XYZ file of C-alpha atoms in Angstrom:
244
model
C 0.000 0.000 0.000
C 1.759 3.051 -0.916
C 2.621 6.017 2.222
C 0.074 8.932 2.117
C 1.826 11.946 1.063
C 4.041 13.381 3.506
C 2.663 16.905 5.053
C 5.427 19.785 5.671
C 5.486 23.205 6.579
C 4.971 25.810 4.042
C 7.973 27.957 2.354
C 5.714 30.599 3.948
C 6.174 30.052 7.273
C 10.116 29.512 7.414
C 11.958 31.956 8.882
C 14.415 33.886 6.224
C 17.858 34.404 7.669
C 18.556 38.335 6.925
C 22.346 39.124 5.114
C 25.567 39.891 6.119
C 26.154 42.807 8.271
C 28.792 43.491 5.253
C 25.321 43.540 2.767
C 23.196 45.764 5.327
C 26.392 48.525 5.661
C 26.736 48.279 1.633
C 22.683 49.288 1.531
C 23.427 51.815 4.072
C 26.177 53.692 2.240
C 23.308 54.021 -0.845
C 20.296 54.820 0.917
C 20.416 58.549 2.324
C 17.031 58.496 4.182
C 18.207 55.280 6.018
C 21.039 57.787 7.725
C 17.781 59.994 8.500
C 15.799 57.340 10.045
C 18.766 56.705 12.292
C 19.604 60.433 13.114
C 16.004 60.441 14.048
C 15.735 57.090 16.757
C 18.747 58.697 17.918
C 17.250 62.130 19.312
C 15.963 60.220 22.798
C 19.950 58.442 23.089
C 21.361 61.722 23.057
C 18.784 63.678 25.066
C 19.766 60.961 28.071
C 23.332 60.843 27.669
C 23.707 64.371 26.416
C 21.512 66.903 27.899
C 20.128 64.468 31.049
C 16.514 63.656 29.589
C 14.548 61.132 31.836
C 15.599 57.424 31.181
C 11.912 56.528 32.457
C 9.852 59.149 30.015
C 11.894 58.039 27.095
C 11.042 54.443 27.456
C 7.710 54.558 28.460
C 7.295 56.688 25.169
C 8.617 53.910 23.416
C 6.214 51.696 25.495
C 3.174 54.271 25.183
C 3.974 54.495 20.502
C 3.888 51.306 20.600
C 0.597 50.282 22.678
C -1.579 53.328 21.050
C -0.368 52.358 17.287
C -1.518 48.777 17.774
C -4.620 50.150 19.490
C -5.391 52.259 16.621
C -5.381 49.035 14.014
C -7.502 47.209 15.991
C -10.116 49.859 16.464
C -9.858 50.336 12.576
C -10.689 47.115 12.244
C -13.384 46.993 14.677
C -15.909 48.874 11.749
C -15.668 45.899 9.635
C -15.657 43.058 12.251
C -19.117 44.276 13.388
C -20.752 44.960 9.945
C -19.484 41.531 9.323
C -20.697 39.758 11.770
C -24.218 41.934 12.565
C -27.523 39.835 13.012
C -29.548 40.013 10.227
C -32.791 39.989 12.019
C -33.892 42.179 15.452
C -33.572 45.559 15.986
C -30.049 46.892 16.132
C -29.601 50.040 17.858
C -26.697 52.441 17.046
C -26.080 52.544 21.044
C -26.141 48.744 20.927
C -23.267 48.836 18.237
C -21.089 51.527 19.635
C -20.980 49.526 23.048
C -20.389 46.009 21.159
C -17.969 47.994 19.306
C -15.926 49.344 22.733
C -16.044 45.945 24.408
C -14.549 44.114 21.511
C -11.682 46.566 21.254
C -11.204 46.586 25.241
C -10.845 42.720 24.730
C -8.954 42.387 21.642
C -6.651 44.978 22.773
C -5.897 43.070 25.833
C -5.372 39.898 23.669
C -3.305 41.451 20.839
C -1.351 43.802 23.063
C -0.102 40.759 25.817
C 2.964 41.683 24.970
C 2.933 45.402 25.901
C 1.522 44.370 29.270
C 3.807 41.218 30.004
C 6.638 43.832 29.125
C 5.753 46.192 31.960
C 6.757 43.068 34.460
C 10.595 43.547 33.511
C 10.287 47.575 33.615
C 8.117 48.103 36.459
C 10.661 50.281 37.947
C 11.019 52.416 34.825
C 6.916 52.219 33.641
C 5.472 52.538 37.067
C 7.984 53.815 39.309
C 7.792 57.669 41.343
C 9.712 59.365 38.790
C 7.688 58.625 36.050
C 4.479 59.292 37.603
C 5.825 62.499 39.422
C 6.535 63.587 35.347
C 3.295 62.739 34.213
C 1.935 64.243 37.010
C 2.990 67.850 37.127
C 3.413 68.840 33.175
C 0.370 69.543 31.261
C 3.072 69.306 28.246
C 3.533 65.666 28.411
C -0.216 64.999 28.360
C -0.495 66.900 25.261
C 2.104 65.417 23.704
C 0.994 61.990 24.300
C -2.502 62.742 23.824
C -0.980 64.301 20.351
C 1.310 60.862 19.751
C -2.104 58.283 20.460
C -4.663 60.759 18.064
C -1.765 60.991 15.122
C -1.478 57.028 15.173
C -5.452 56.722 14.731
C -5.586 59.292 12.416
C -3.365 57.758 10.361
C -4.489 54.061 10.568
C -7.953 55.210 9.834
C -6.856 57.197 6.635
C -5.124 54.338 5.930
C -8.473 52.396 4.743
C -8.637 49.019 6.650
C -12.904 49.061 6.301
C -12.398 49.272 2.787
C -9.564 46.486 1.808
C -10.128 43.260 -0.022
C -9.643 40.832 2.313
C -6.659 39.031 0.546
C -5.076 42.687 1.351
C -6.437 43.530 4.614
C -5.141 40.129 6.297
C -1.824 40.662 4.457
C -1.031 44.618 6.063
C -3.213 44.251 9.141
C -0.762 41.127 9.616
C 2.320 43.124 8.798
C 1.634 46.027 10.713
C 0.629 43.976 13.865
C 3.942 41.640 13.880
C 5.635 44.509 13.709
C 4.646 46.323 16.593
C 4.275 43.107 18.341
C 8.288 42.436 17.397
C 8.741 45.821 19.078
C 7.352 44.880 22.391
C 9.119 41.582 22.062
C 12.586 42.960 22.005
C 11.567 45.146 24.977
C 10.888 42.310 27.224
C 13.894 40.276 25.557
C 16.364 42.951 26.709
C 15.162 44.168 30.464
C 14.440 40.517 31.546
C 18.333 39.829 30.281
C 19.400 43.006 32.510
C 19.763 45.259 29.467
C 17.075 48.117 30.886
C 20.412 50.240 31.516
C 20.860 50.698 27.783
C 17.801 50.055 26.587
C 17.013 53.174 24.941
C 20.071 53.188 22.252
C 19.369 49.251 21.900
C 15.477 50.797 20.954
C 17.026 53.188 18.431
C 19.009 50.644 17.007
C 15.838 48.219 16.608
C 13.342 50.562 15.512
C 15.514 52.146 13.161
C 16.093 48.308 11.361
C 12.239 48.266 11.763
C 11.198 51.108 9.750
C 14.309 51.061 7.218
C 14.345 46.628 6.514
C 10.665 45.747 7.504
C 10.483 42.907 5.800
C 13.829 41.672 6.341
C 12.676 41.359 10.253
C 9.070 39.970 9.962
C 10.977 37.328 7.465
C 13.330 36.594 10.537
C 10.475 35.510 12.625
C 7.206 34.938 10.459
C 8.437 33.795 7.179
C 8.006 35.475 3.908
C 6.677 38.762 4.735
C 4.866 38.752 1.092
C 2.538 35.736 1.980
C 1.766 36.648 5.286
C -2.444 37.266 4.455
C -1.828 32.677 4.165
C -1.862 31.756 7.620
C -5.452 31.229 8.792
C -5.704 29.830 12.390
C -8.785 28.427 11.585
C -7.615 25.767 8.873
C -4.503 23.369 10.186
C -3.595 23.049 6.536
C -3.348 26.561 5.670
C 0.496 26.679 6.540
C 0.957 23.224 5.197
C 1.282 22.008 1.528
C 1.659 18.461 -0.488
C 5.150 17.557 -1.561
């Protein structure tokens, strides 16, 4: 009797080993905004080292751009979720919605965003600690700028059309997006629970600066090919499988 065919993993779902340092420093030399991405991440570094900015402020604003930008996809998201999935008899009020709405993105925020909370058990001291809070507490400023920081990132994501997407597409930038951010949190919990919180703000520059400037190249690292990511459907075991 002959063997069933054998079931593997999808090409999708292998990791893809980035290049040489040599090949990223070759890129480098020929990419002039790369050199402003960096000059950028590197304001906060030498704010702390340079003029004595708050250690605790600059990493809870890498904390707080991270949570609010992943908050703002889900909530785009939420629109299309509900229309989806809305009961075609009954009365449906627009109350009704709005609160169905605000529950699902309390919950799925508190799903997707695990990792921005498990991260705050490594940097408690820095993310809830006296100096921070004192900060927060006494300058107006910061609250604005914040506030300013959470409305840009829904602003953006909703301009950004996520109702409106084929699926195919939505699943395949919704995915990208979300990884990425997720990655971010990730390497935050990665470096204070290995005692790294000391130098964790240039280590952040570093990171999000390979984030924004080789995007693919990092999702690739960890998901697999960052082109096919819209494949993976939790739903069907065989959708990251394939025949030989």
């Amino acid at each position: 009797m002959a063997k069933p065919p054998e079931k593997t993993r999808s090409t999708a779902s292998r990791p893809i080993a980035p290049p040489p340092l040599s090949q990223h420093l070759r890129e480098l030399a020929l990419r002039p905004d790369a050199w402003t991405v960096f000059a950028r991440n590197l304001i906060p570094v030498i704010g702390i080292y340079c003029f004595g900015w708050s250690a605790a402020l600059s990493v809870f604003n890498y904390w707080f751009d991270g949570l609010t930008a992943l908050a703002a996809i889900v909530a785009a998201l939420i629109p299309r979720a509900l229309r989806e999935t809305q009961p075609k008899t009954g009365h449906v009020t627009w109350l009704g919605t709005l609160v169905r709405g605000v529950v699902t993105w309390l919950f799925l925020l508190g799903i997707v965003g695990l990792p921005y909370w498990i991260v705050l058990i490594p940097l408690h001291d820095l993310l809830l600690g006296d100096e921070l809070r004192r900060q927060l507490a006494h300058s107006p400023a910061l609250w604005f700028t914040f506030g300013s920081l959470a409305a840009s990132h829904f602003w953006k994501t909703f301009r950004m059309g996520y109702d409106t997407m084929p699926d195919k597409e939505l699943k395949q930038r919704a995915r990208c997006d979300i990884y990425l951010l997720i990655l971010r949190a990730m390497a935050m919990f990665i470096m204070a629970a290995h005692g790294l919180a000391f130098i964790l703000v240039p280590l952040m520059a570093l990171l999000l600066s390979y984030l924004e400037i080789w995007p693919e190249r990092a999702l690739g690292a960890v998901f697999g090919d960052p082109s096919r990511l819209w494949e993976y459907d939790p739903g069907d075991p065989t959708s990251n499988r394939r025949r030989r």
